[in-house]
C-alpha cells in the first residue's frame, strides 16, 4: 500500500485525536499530539511551509510565540515561564495544519471524534457518580468524569453551537442522533458544576441562532434556548451556584476579600494583573512572572493574601497576557485572535469554518473570566482550529451519511 496514503490516514486521525482525548485523558492527548508531529515529519508535508504565510494569522502568531520566548530573558520564574512558553508554543499545530492537504472527509472525522470524546466522558461521568463504576470524578465533583468541570462545560457548549449548524444542513449526523447527543450533554452541563459553560450557553447560543436561521426558525429556536436557560435555574444545584456567584460578586470588597470564594480569587487576580500592566506597560513583568508579581503586591499589603491558592494567572486571558508581556504581547495576542476570527467568519457557513468560529467565540468570551491562553487543552485546541482550511472552500455541505 502507498506509504503517503497510510500517512494521510494516520495524520488526520492523529490531528483529531487530541480532541477525542481531552475529556478523557490528558496523557492520551499528549501522546497523540507527539505522534502527530512524528507522522507529519515522515509525511513530508512540511515542505509546503510557504502555505503558512497565506494565512492571515501566521505573522501575529509567530510574533506572539517569539515575544513569549524572549520574555524569559527578564523573567524570574523560569519554571512557570517555561509552562507559558510551552502553552504558546502549541501554536506549531496551527502551522502544521496550514500545510496539510485537507479534504471534507477529514473535517467530518475530526468533528465526530471531538463529539465522541465528550459523549464517552459524559456516560462514564454518570456511571461514576452513580457508583456503577469504581472510579472517581476529577476533583470529586459529580458528573464531570475525567475532565475538569470548566473545560467540560466549555466543550459541551461548543458541541451545541456546532449542532445548530448541523441541524440546518444534516451534514454530520442525522437530526435524531444530534438530539440524543444533545440530551446527554445538556444533562451533564446542568448537573456538573461548570458555571463558565452555563453562562456561555446563555450568551452564545442565541447569537448563533440569529446568525444561522431566518424567519420563524429563529424565533422558535430562541424560545427553546430561553426555556432551557429557565429550566436550568429551576434546578436547585444550578440555582444555588448562580446565586452564590452573584452574592460573591456584589458583596466583594478588594480590601476585605473573601479569599475562599471563586469570584473573590478571580477579582484579586484580575486587579493584580491590571496593576502589573500599568507598572510595566511596554514589556510586562516577564514570561511566567505573574506569581512573583502578585505575591510581591500581597506582601506589600496592596492585595489580600491567598495562602491556599497559587495565582499563576489573572483568571482572564487578556489581563494575563498584558501583565506578563505588556503592550506588545497583548497586541500580538489580540491581532492573532482578530485575524483568525475574521478568516473563519468570511466563509462561516462551511462546516470547518463554523466549527472553528464557534470555538473562537468560546475562547474570546470565556477568556474574560478564565486564562484560556495558558491552558493545556485550550492552547492546543485553538491551534488546531487555526490549522483547519478556513481560507478555502472544500465543497458544499452534504447530507449526513
mmCIF file of C-alpha atoms in Angstrom:
data_model
loop_
_atom_site.group_PDB
_atom_site.id
_atom_site.type_symbol
_atom_site.label_atom_id
_atom_site.label_comp_id
_atom_site.label_asym_id
_atom_site.label_seq_id
_atom_site.Cartn_x
_atom_site.Cartn_y
_atom_site.Cartn_z
ATOM 1 C CA UNK A 1 0.000 0.000 0.000
ATOM 2 C CA UNK A 2 1.197 3.516 -0.779
ATOM 3 C CA UNK A 3 3.049 4.999 2.232
ATOM 4 C CA UNK A 4 1.776 8.539 1.690
ATOM 5 C CA UNK A 5 -1.830 7.280 1.811
ATOM 6 C CA UNK A 6 -1.155 5.467 5.062
ATOM 7 C CA UNK A 7 0.445 8.627 6.410
ATOM 8 C CA UNK A 8 -2.560 10.715 5.378
ATOM 9 C CA UNK A 9 -4.934 8.430 7.235
ATOM 10 C CA UNK A 10 -2.745 8.403 10.321
ATOM 11 C CA UNK A 11 -2.082 12.113 10.202
ATOM 12 C CA UNK A 12 -5.646 13.309 10.027
ATOM 13 C CA UNK A 13 -6.736 10.789 12.643
ATOM 14 C CA UNK A 14 -3.935 11.990 14.900
ATOM 15 C CA UNK A 15 -4.868 15.617 14.181
ATOM 16 C CA UNK A 16 -8.321 14.857 15.585
ATOM 17 C CA UNK A 17 -7.185 12.520 18.364
ATOM 18 C CA UNK A 18 -6.314 15.207 20.955
ATOM 19 C CA UNK A 19 -9.904 16.495 20.659
ATOM 20 C CA UNK A 20 -11.134 12.964 21.397
ATOM 21 C CA UNK A 21 -8.798 12.526 24.379
ATOM 22 C CA UNK A 22 -9.013 15.893 26.160
ATOM 23 C CA UNK A 23 -12.216 14.954 28.068
ATOM 24 C CA UNK A 24 -10.794 11.515 28.836
ATOM 25 C CA UNK A 25 -7.027 11.663 29.330
ATOM 26 C CA UNK A 26 -4.518 14.493 29.070
ATOM 27 C CA UNK A 27 -1.807 11.852 28.769
ATOM 28 C CA UNK A 28 -3.614 10.359 25.777
ATOM 29 C CA UNK A 29 -3.918 13.821 24.221
ATOM 30 C CA UNK A 30 -0.209 14.463 24.752
ATOM 31 C CA UNK A 31 0.847 11.141 23.265
ATOM 32 C CA UNK A 32 -1.368 11.610 20.205
ATOM 33 C CA UNK A 33 -0.001 15.157 19.731
ATOM 34 C CA UNK A 34 3.568 13.832 19.815
ATOM 35 C CA UNK A 35 2.679 11.094 17.323
ATOM 36 C CA UNK A 36 1.075 13.697 15.061
ATOM 37 C CA UNK A 37 4.351 15.617 14.924
ATOM 38 C CA UNK A 38 6.272 12.419 14.134
ATOM 39 C CA UNK A 39 3.914 11.360 11.334
ATOM 40 C CA UNK A 40 3.938 14.915 9.987
ATOM 41 C CA UNK A 41 7.727 14.853 9.660
ATOM 42 C CA UNK A 42 7.567 11.484 7.891
ATOM 43 C CA UNK A 43 4.863 12.669 5.509
ATOM 44 C CA UNK A 44 6.999 15.435 4.059
ATOM 45 C CA UNK A 45 4.159 17.971 4.011
ATOM 46 C CA UNK A 46 6.401 20.360 5.933
ATOM 47 C CA UNK A 47 7.977 21.079 2.549
ATOM 48 C CA UNK A 48 4.845 23.120 1.789
ATOM 49 C CA UNK A 49 5.758 25.599 4.560
ATOM 50 C CA UNK A 50 5.124 28.557 2.222
ATOM 51 C CA UNK A 51 1.389 27.866 2.527
ATOM 52 C CA UNK A 52 1.600 29.042 6.137
ATOM 53 C CA UNK A 53 2.145 32.634 5.097
ATOM 54 C CA UNK A 54 -1.035 32.635 3.020
ATOM 55 C CA UNK A 55 -2.926 32.578 6.311
ATOM 56 C CA UNK A 56 -3.681 35.948 7.875
ATOM 57 C CA UNK A 57 -2.993 34.751 11.417
ATOM 58 C CA UNK A 58 0.521 33.420 10.698
ATOM 59 C CA UNK A 59 2.576 36.567 11.395
ATOM 60 C CA UNK A 60 0.834 37.614 14.642
ATOM 61 C CA UNK A 61 1.102 34.044 15.937
ATOM 62 C CA UNK A 62 4.817 33.943 15.112
ATOM 63 C CA UNK A 63 5.227 37.310 16.852
ATOM 64 C CA UNK A 64 3.354 36.070 19.930
ATOM 65 C CA UNK A 65 5.448 32.898 20.177
ATOM 66 C CA UNK A 66 8.711 34.780 19.646
ATOM 67 C CA UNK A 67 7.876 37.539 22.135
ATOM 68 C CA UNK A 68 6.817 34.951 24.746
ATOM 69 C CA UNK A 69 10.171 33.187 24.406
ATOM 70 C CA UNK A 70 12.037 36.496 24.548
ATOM 71 C CA UNK A 71 10.081 37.374 27.707
ATOM 72 C CA UNK A 72 12.025 34.672 29.550
ATOM 73 C CA UNK A 73 15.072 36.984 29.454
ATOM 74 C CA UNK A 74 13.509 39.321 32.050
ATOM 75 C CA UNK A 75 11.597 36.635 33.969
ATOM 76 C CA UNK A 76 12.455 35.466 37.483
ATOM 77 C CA UNK A 77 10.169 32.413 37.424
ATOM 78 C CA UNK A 78 11.653 30.100 34.814
ATOM 79 C CA UNK A 79 9.544 27.133 35.978
ATOM 80 C CA UNK A 80 6.181 28.710 35.154
ATOM 81 C CA UNK A 81 7.801 30.747 32.377
ATOM 82 C CA UNK A 82 8.581 27.531 30.519
ATOM 83 C CA UNK A 83 4.989 26.407 31.022
ATOM 84 C CA UNK A 84 3.740 29.623 29.405
ATOM 85 C CA UNK A 85 6.226 29.189 26.541
ATOM 86 C CA UNK A 86 5.064 25.593 26.104
ATOM 87 C CA UNK A 87 1.393 26.607 26.022
ATOM 88 C CA UNK A 88 2.043 29.388 23.487
ATOM 89 C CA UNK A 89 4.335 27.091 21.507
ATOM 90 C CA UNK A 90 1.445 24.747 20.801
ATOM 91 C CA UNK A 91 0.753 27.228 18.008
ATOM 92 C CA UNK A 92 3.029 24.943 15.977
ATOM 93 C CA UNK A 93 -0.054 22.800 15.348
ATOM 94 C CA UNK A 94 -1.647 25.731 13.518
ATOM 95 C CA UNK A 95 1.353 25.951 11.194
ATOM 96 C CA UNK A 96 1.249 22.179 10.733
ATOM 97 C CA UNK A 97 -2.431 22.175 9.788
ATOM 98 C CA UNK A 98 -1.934 25.019 7.332
ATOM 99 C CA UNK A 99 0.295 22.809 5.157
ATOM 100 C CA UNK A 100 -1.911 19.708 5.052
ATOM 101 C CA UNK A 101 -3.987 18.510 2.050
ATOM 102 C CA UNK A 102 -7.404 18.828 3.679
ATOM 103 C CA UNK A 103 -10.491 17.070 2.321
ATOM 104 C CA UNK A 104 -14.078 17.243 3.523
ATOM 105 C CA UNK A 105 -13.958 13.698 4.929
ATOM 106 C CA UNK A 106 -11.143 14.654 7.302
ATOM 107 C CA UNK A 107 -13.197 17.555 8.673
ATOM 108 C CA UNK A 108 -16.098 15.209 9.289
ATOM 109 C CA UNK A 109 -13.888 12.681 11.098
ATOM 110 C CA UNK A 110 -12.372 15.415 13.278
ATOM 111 C CA UNK A 111 -15.768 16.725 14.403
ATOM 112 C CA UNK A 112 -17.100 13.224 15.056
ATOM 113 C CA UNK A 113 -14.074 12.340 17.193
ATOM 114 C CA UNK A 114 -14.464 15.569 19.162
ATOM 115 C CA UNK A 115 -18.111 14.772 19.923
ATOM 116 C CA UNK A 116 -17.329 11.111 20.653
ATOM 117 C CA UNK A 117 -14.820 12.019 23.364
ATOM 118 C CA UNK A 118 -17.361 14.176 25.174
ATOM 119 C CA UNK A 119 -20.182 11.628 24.912
ATOM 120 C CA UNK A 120 -17.944 8.826 26.214
ATOM 121 C CA UNK A 121 -16.856 11.018 29.127
ATOM 122 C CA UNK A 122 -20.468 12.003 29.867
ATOM 123 C CA UNK A 123 -21.634 8.375 30.022
ATOM 124 C CA UNK A 124 -18.679 7.451 32.254
ATOM 125 C CA UNK A 125 -19.336 10.513 34.446
ATOM 126 C CA UNK A 126 -22.906 9.409 35.128
ATOM 127 C CA UNK A 127 -21.836 5.836 35.876
ATOM 128 C CA UNK A 128 -19.041 7.040 38.173
ATOM 129 C CA UNK A 129 -21.316 9.463 40.040
ATOM 130 C CA UNK A 130 -23.938 6.734 40.496
ATOM 131 C CA UNK A 131 -21.170 4.371 41.783
ATOM 132 C CA UNK A 132 -21.746 1.874 38.999
ATOM 133 C CA UNK A 133 -18.049 2.222 38.152
ATOM 134 C CA UNK A 134 -15.368 2.285 40.894
ATOM 135 C CA UNK A 135 -13.512 5.342 39.529
ATOM 136 C CA UNK A 136 -13.828 8.890 40.860
ATOM 137 C CA UNK A 137 -14.759 12.089 39.066
ATOM 138 C CA UNK A 138 -11.966 14.661 38.710
ATOM 139 C CA UNK A 139 -11.641 16.648 41.979
ATOM 140 C CA UNK A 140 -14.582 14.550 43.257
ATOM 141 C CA UNK A 141 -17.011 16.924 41.525
ATOM 142 C CA UNK A 142 -20.091 14.933 40.446
ATOM 143 C CA UNK A 143 -20.871 14.390 36.763
ATOM 144 C CA UNK A 144 -17.521 15.667 35.459
ATOM 145 C CA UNK A 145 -15.907 12.333 34.613
ATOM 146 C CA UNK A 146 -12.249 12.537 33.645
ATOM 147 C CA UNK A 147 -12.321 16.212 32.588
ATOM 148 C CA UNK A 148 -12.097 19.423 34.600
ATOM 149 C CA UNK A 149 -15.515 20.960 35.197
ATOM 150 C CA UNK A 150 -14.643 24.263 33.460
ATOM 151 C CA UNK A 151 -13.183 22.567 30.380
ATOM 152 C CA UNK A 152 -16.068 20.106 30.118
ATOM 153 C CA UNK A 153 -18.680 22.855 30.330
ATOM 154 C CA UNK A 154 -16.977 24.919 27.597
ATOM 155 C CA UNK A 155 -16.563 21.907 25.316
ATOM 156 C CA UNK A 156 -20.233 20.947 25.702
ATOM 157 C CA UNK A 157 -21.283 24.450 24.643
ATOM 158 C CA UNK A 158 -19.032 24.046 21.599
ATOM 159 C CA UNK A 159 -20.978 20.905 20.679
ATOM 160 C CA UNK A 160 -24.301 22.746 20.974
ATOM 161 C CA UNK A 161 -23.051 25.624 18.836
ATOM 162 C CA UNK A 162 -21.880 23.137 16.213
ATOM 163 C CA UNK A 163 -25.189 21.253 16.310
ATOM 164 C CA UNK A 164 -27.110 24.404 15.418
ATOM 165 C CA UNK A 165 -25.300 24.323 12.073
ATOM 166 C CA UNK A 166 -25.681 20.564 11.669
ATOM 167 C CA UNK A 167 -29.422 20.699 12.392
ATOM 168 C CA UNK A 168 -29.742 23.075 9.475
ATOM 169 C CA UNK A 169 -27.639 21.115 6.965
ATOM 170 C CA UNK A 170 -27.748 17.489 8.326
ATOM 171 C CA UNK A 171 -24.141 17.163 7.168
ATOM 172 C CA UNK A 172 -22.539 15.277 10.032
ATOM 173 C CA UNK A 173 -25.294 13.392 11.878
ATOM 174 C CA UNK A 174 -28.989 12.773 11.332
ATOM 175 C CA UNK A 175 -31.236 15.047 13.449
ATOM 176 C CA UNK A 176 -32.340 12.209 15.758
ATOM 177 C CA UNK A 177 -28.712 11.417 16.661
ATOM 178 C CA UNK A 178 -27.931 15.083 17.291
ATOM 179 C CA UNK A 179 -30.976 15.276 19.588
ATOM 180 C CA UNK A 180 -29.872 12.195 21.547
ATOM 181 C CA UNK A 181 -26.342 13.575 21.978
ATOM 182 C CA UNK A 182 -27.760 16.978 22.973
ATOM 183 C CA UNK A 183 -29.927 15.417 25.711
ATOM 184 C CA UNK A 184 -26.967 13.535 27.211
ATOM 185 C CA UNK A 185 -24.634 16.531 27.151
ATOM 186 C CA UNK A 186 -27.244 19.034 28.342
ATOM 187 C CA UNK A 187 -27.909 16.817 31.352
ATOM 188 C CA UNK A 188 -24.195 16.844 32.126
ATOM 189 C CA UNK A 189 -23.978 20.617 31.601
ATOM 190 C CA UNK A 190 -26.670 21.360 34.165
ATOM 191 C CA UNK A 191 -25.508 18.773 36.723
ATOM 192 C CA UNK A 192 -21.744 19.380 36.589
ATOM 193 C CA UNK A 193 -20.508 22.480 38.429
ATOM 194 C CA UNK A 194 -19.433 24.381 35.320
ATOM 195 C CA UNK A 195 -20.832 27.899 35.548
ATOM 196 C CA UNK A 196 -18.398 29.068 32.854
ATOM 197 C CA UNK A 197 -20.088 26.908 30.232
ATOM 198 C CA UNK A 198 -23.583 27.595 31.525
ATOM 199 C CA UNK A 199 -23.036 31.342 31.135
ATOM 200 C CA UNK A 200 -21.666 30.864 27.625
ATOM 201 C CA UNK A 201 -24.677 28.716 26.745
ATOM 202 C CA UNK A 202 -26.964 31.632 27.602
ATOM 203 C CA UNK A 203 -24.777 34.209 25.832
ATOM 204 C CA UNK A 204 -23.654 32.447 22.652
ATOM 205 C CA UNK A 205 -26.453 30.071 21.638
ATOM 206 C CA UNK A 206 -28.977 32.878 20.879
ATOM 207 C CA UNK A 207 -26.328 34.808 18.919
ATOM 208 C CA UNK A 208 -25.513 31.715 16.846
ATOM 209 C CA UNK A 209 -29.213 31.119 16.130
ATOM 210 C CA UNK A 210 -29.656 34.658 14.795
ATOM 211 C CA UNK A 211 -26.608 34.245 12.556
ATOM 212 C CA UNK A 212 -27.719 30.902 11.105
ATOM 213 C CA UNK A 213 -31.501 30.989 10.933
ATOM 214 C CA UNK A 214 -34.144 33.213 9.432
ATOM 215 C CA UNK A 215 -37.898 33.566 9.798
ATOM 216 C CA UNK A 216 -39.885 31.501 12.249
ATOM 217 C CA UNK A 217 -36.987 29.108 12.984
ATOM 218 C CA UNK A 218 -35.051 31.976 14.518
ATOM 219 C CA UNK A 219 -37.855 32.694 16.991
ATOM 220 C CA UNK A 220 -38.778 29.107 17.819
ATOM 221 C CA UNK A 221 -35.167 28.121 18.491
ATOM 222 C CA UNK A 222 -34.602 31.262 20.564
ATOM 223 C CA UNK A 223 -37.644 30.388 22.665
ATOM 224 C CA UNK A 224 -36.292 26.869 23.061
ATOM 225 C CA UNK A 225 -32.965 28.197 24.352
ATOM 226 C CA UNK A 226 -34.805 30.539 26.725
ATOM 227 C CA UNK A 227 -36.804 27.584 28.043
ATOM 228 C CA UNK A 228 -33.589 25.592 28.577
ATOM 229 C CA UNK A 229 -31.978 28.513 30.407
ATOM 230 C CA UNK A 230 -35.037 28.988 32.623
ATOM 231 C CA UNK A 231 -35.122 25.255 33.224
ATOM 232 C CA UNK A 232 -31.514 25.324 34.418
ATOM 233 C CA UNK A 233 -32.352 27.943 37.027
ATOM 234 C CA UNK A 234 -35.179 25.773 38.389
ATOM 235 C CA UNK A 235 -32.672 23.035 39.215
ATOM 236 C CA UNK A 236 -31.644 23.590 42.870
ATOM 237 C CA UNK A 237 -27.923 22.875 42.401
ATOM 238 C CA UNK A 238 -27.616 25.223 39.397
ATOM 239 C CA UNK A 239 -29.654 27.975 41.068
ATOM 240 C CA UNK A 240 -27.523 27.686 44.212
ATOM 241 C CA UNK A 241 -24.286 28.024 42.224
ATOM 242 C CA UNK A 242 -25.524 31.073 40.297
ATOM 243 C CA UNK A 243 -26.886 32.713 43.457
ATOM 244 C CA UNK A 244 -23.578 32.147 45.213
ATOM 245 C CA UNK A 245 -21.681 33.722 42.320
ATOM 246 C CA UNK A 246 -23.940 36.782 42.237
ATOM 247 C CA UNK A 247 -23.663 37.166 46.028
ATOM 248 C CA UNK A 248 -19.864 36.934 45.886
ATOM 249 C CA UNK A 249 -19.662 39.484 43.077
ATOM 250 C CA UNK A 250 -21.988 42.040 44.698
ATOM 251 C CA UNK A 251 -20.515 41.849 48.177
ATOM 252 C CA UNK A 252 -16.847 41.519 47.293
ATOM 253 C CA UNK A 253 -14.532 44.265 48.561
ATOM 254 C CA UNK A 254 -10.900 44.275 47.493
ATOM 255 C CA UNK A 255 -9.586 45.220 50.957
ATOM 256 C CA UNK A 256 -11.801 42.828 52.898
ATOM 257 C CA UNK A 257 -11.926 39.996 50.423
ATOM 258 C CA UNK A 258 -13.287 36.524 50.908
ATOM 259 C CA UNK A 259 -10.242 34.706 49.605
ATOM 260 C CA UNK A 260 -12.079 31.384 49.646
ATOM 261 C CA UNK A 261 -14.688 32.412 47.077
ATOM 262 C CA UNK A 262 -14.337 31.854 43.340
ATOM 263 C CA UNK A 263 -15.200 35.450 42.461
ATOM 264 C CA UNK A 264 -13.053 36.810 45.256
ATOM 265 C CA UNK A 265 -9.980 34.971 43.976
ATOM 266 C CA UNK A 266 -10.694 35.983 40.370
ATOM 267 C CA UNK A 267 -11.087 39.665 41.216
ATOM 268 C CA UNK A 268 -7.886 39.713 43.301
ATOM 269 C CA UNK A 269 -6.019 38.106 40.394
ATOM 270 C CA UNK A 270 -7.507 40.464 37.795
ATOM 271 C CA UNK A 271 -6.815 43.588 39.858
ATOM 272 C CA UNK A 272 -3.259 42.421 40.460
ATOM 273 C CA UNK A 273 -2.764 41.775 36.753
ATOM 274 C CA UNK A 274 -4.026 45.233 35.806
ATOM 275 C CA UNK A 275 -1.651 46.848 38.327
ATOM 276 C CA UNK A 276 1.256 44.820 36.905
ATOM 277 C CA UNK A 277 0.447 46.037 33.414
ATOM 278 C CA UNK A 278 0.302 49.695 34.459
ATOM 279 C CA UNK A 279 3.603 49.276 36.315
ATOM 280 C CA UNK A 280 5.298 47.622 33.284
ATOM 281 C CA UNK A 281 3.194 48.632 30.255
ATOM 282 C CA UNK A 282 5.695 48.074 27.447
ATOM 283 C CA UNK A 283 7.396 44.752 28.232
ATOM 284 C CA UNK A 284 5.349 43.374 31.139
ATOM 285 C CA UNK A 285 6.811 41.675 34.190
ATOM 286 C CA UNK A 286 8.227 38.808 32.129
ATOM 287 C CA UNK A 287 7.044 35.421 30.882
ATOM 288 C CA UNK A 288 5.905 33.366 33.865
ATOM 289 C CA UNK A 289 6.322 36.181 36.389
ATOM 290 C CA UNK A 290 2.656 36.651 37.253
ATOM 291 C CA UNK A 291 3.008 34.712 40.519
ATOM 292 C CA UNK A 292 6.067 36.649 41.808
ATOM 293 C CA UNK A 293 4.400 39.910 40.774
ATOM 294 C CA UNK A 294 1.158 39.307 42.634
ATOM 295 C CA UNK A 295 2.984 37.777 45.624
ATOM 296 C CA UNK A 296 5.008 40.991 45.950
ATOM 297 C CA UNK A 297 1.780 43.016 45.978
ATOM 298 C CA UNK A 298 0.313 40.745 48.641
ATOM 299 C CA UNK A 299 3.445 41.009 50.779
ATOM 300 C CA UNK A 300 3.209 44.798 50.470
ATOM 301 C CA UNK A 301 -0.440 44.562 51.654
ATOM 302 C CA UNK A 302 -1.721 46.052 48.387
ATOM 303 C CA UNK A 303 -3.809 42.915 47.813
ATOM 304 C CA UNK A 304 -5.264 40.343 50.236
ATOM 305 C CA UNK A 305 -3.150 37.223 50.684
ATOM 306 C CA UNK A 306 -4.461 33.916 49.352
ATOM 307 C CA UNK A 307 -2.464 31.284 51.274
ATOM 308 C CA UNK A 308 -4.498 28.349 49.973
ATOM 309 C CA UNK A 309 -4.411 29.385 46.302
ATOM 310 C CA UNK A 310 -1.462 29.808 43.912
ATOM 311 C CA UNK A 311 -2.162 32.638 41.451
ATOM 312 C CA UNK A 312 -0.238 31.833 38.287
ATOM 313 C CA UNK A 313 -2.738 33.714 36.085
ATOM 314 C CA UNK A 314 -5.157 36.625 36.242
ATOM 315 C CA UNK A 315 -8.183 34.384 35.608
ATOM 316 C CA UNK A 316 -8.513 36.426 32.402
ATOM 317 C CA UNK A 317 -6.694 35.669 29.144
ATOM 318 C CA UNK A 318 -6.208 39.315 28.192
ATOM 319 C CA UNK A 319 -5.077 40.637 31.568
ATOM 320 C CA UNK A 320 -2.729 37.655 31.964
ATOM 321 C CA UNK A 321 -1.090 38.352 28.603
ATOM 322 C CA UNK A 322 -0.838 42.108 29.198
ATOM 323 C CA UNK A 323 0.620 41.662 32.698
ATOM 324 C CA UNK A 324 3.499 39.391 31.695
ATOM 325 C CA UNK A 325 4.260 40.644 28.161
ATOM 326 C CA UNK A 326 2.992 44.222 28.072
ATOM 327 C CA UNK A 327 1.543 46.081 25.095
ATOM 328 C CA UNK A 328 3.477 44.048 22.544
ATOM 329 C CA UNK A 329 2.277 40.749 23.996
ATOM 330 C CA UNK A 330 -1.392 41.679 24.315
ATOM 331 C CA UNK A 331 -1.231 43.375 20.893
ATOM 332 C CA UNK A 332 0.086 40.201 19.221
ATOM 333 C CA UNK A 333 -2.469 38.067 21.065
ATOM 334 C CA UNK A 334 -5.433 40.238 20.016
ATOM 335 C CA UNK A 335 -4.086 40.509 16.457
ATOM 336 C CA UNK A 336 -3.922 36.713 16.217
ATOM 337 C CA UNK A 337 -7.467 36.288 17.522
ATOM 338 C CA UNK A 338 -8.822 39.008 15.221
ATOM 339 C CA UNK A 339 -7.102 37.534 12.140
ATOM 340 C CA UNK A 340 -8.297 34.032 12.964
ATOM 341 C CA UNK A 341 -11.887 35.092 13.679
ATOM 342 C CA UNK A 342 -12.014 37.187 10.507
ATOM 343 C CA UNK A 343 -10.762 34.286 8.393
ATOM 344 C CA UNK A 344 -13.347 31.909 9.861
ATOM 345 C CA UNK A 345 -16.175 34.452 9.564
ATOM 346 C CA UNK A 346 -15.636 35.159 5.854
ATOM 347 C CA UNK A 347 -16.989 31.747 4.814
ATOM 348 C CA UNK A 348 -18.821 30.889 8.024
ATOM 349 C CA UNK A 349 -21.384 28.508 6.504
ATOM 350 C CA UNK A 350 -18.695 25.988 5.564
ATOM 351 C CA UNK A 351 -18.542 23.211 8.193
ATOM 352 C CA UNK A 352 -14.900 23.687 9.182
ATOM 353 C CA UNK A 353 -15.366 27.454 9.421
ATOM 354 C CA UNK A 354 -18.463 27.267 11.601
ATOM 355 C CA UNK A 355 -16.859 24.651 13.858
ATOM 356 C CA UNK A 356 -13.743 26.778 14.317
ATOM 357 C CA UNK A 357 -15.666 30.057 14.598
ATOM 358 C CA UNK A 358 -17.781 28.725 17.445
ATOM 359 C CA UNK A 359 -14.704 27.640 19.379
ATOM 360 C CA UNK A 360 -13.080 31.019 18.745
ATOM 361 C CA UNK A 361 -16.210 32.688 20.192
ATOM 362 C CA UNK A 362 -15.945 30.492 23.309
ATOM 363 C CA UNK A 363 -12.224 31.255 23.565
ATOM 364 C CA UNK A 364 -12.755 35.017 23.254
ATOM 365 C CA UNK A 365 -15.743 35.360 25.605
ATOM 366 C CA UNK A 366 -14.704 32.636 28.048
ATOM 367 C CA UNK A 367 -11.254 34.218 28.240
ATOM 368 C CA UNK A 368 -12.791 37.176 30.043
ATOM 369 C CA UNK A 369 -13.135 35.083 33.201
ATOM 370 C CA UNK A 370 -10.618 32.253 32.580
ATOM 371 C CA UNK A 371 -6.979 32.293 31.406
ATOM 372 C CA UNK A 372 -7.604 30.027 28.433
ATOM 373 C CA UNK A 373 -4.457 31.171 26.623
ATOM 374 C CA UNK A 374 -2.242 29.220 29.032
ATOM 375 C CA UNK A 375 -4.482 26.188 29.499
ATOM 376 C CA UNK A 376 -3.143 22.941 28.038
ATOM 377 C CA UNK A 377 -6.275 21.782 26.226
ATOM 378 C CA UNK A 378 -7.342 25.266 25.133
ATOM 379 C CA UNK A 379 -3.895 26.179 23.785
ATOM 380 C CA UNK A 380 -3.771 23.098 21.587
ATOM 381 C CA UNK A 381 -7.406 23.375 20.535
ATOM 382 C CA UNK A 382 -7.143 26.994 19.343
ATOM 383 C CA UNK A 383 -4.085 25.984 17.293
ATOM 384 C CA UNK A 384 -5.906 23.005 15.781
ATOM 385 C CA UNK A 385 -8.833 25.268 14.883
ATOM 386 C CA UNK A 386 -6.484 27.753 13.196
ATOM 387 C CA UNK A 387 -4.896 24.923 11.209
ATOM 388 C CA UNK A 388 -8.202 23.960 9.582
ATOM 389 C CA UNK A 389 -8.658 25.087 5.933
ATOM 390 C CA UNK A 390 -10.697 28.155 6.846
ATOM 391 C CA UNK A 391 -9.448 30.061 3.799
ATOM 392 C CA UNK A 392 -10.552 27.546 1.171
ATOM 393 C CA UNK A 393 -13.868 26.107 0.047
ATOM 394 C CA UNK A 394 -13.601 22.332 0.098
ATOM 395 C CA UNK A 395 -17.127 21.632 -1.157
ATOM 396 C CA UNK A 396 -20.734 22.499 -0.383
ATOM 397 C CA UNK A 397 -22.200 20.915 2.762
ATOM 398 C CA UNK A 398 -23.566 17.449 2.029
ATOM 399 C CA UNK A 399 -26.190 15.493 3.884
ATOM 400 C CA UNK A 400 -25.149 13.147 6.655
ATOM 401 C CA UNK A 401 -24.444 9.566 5.750
#
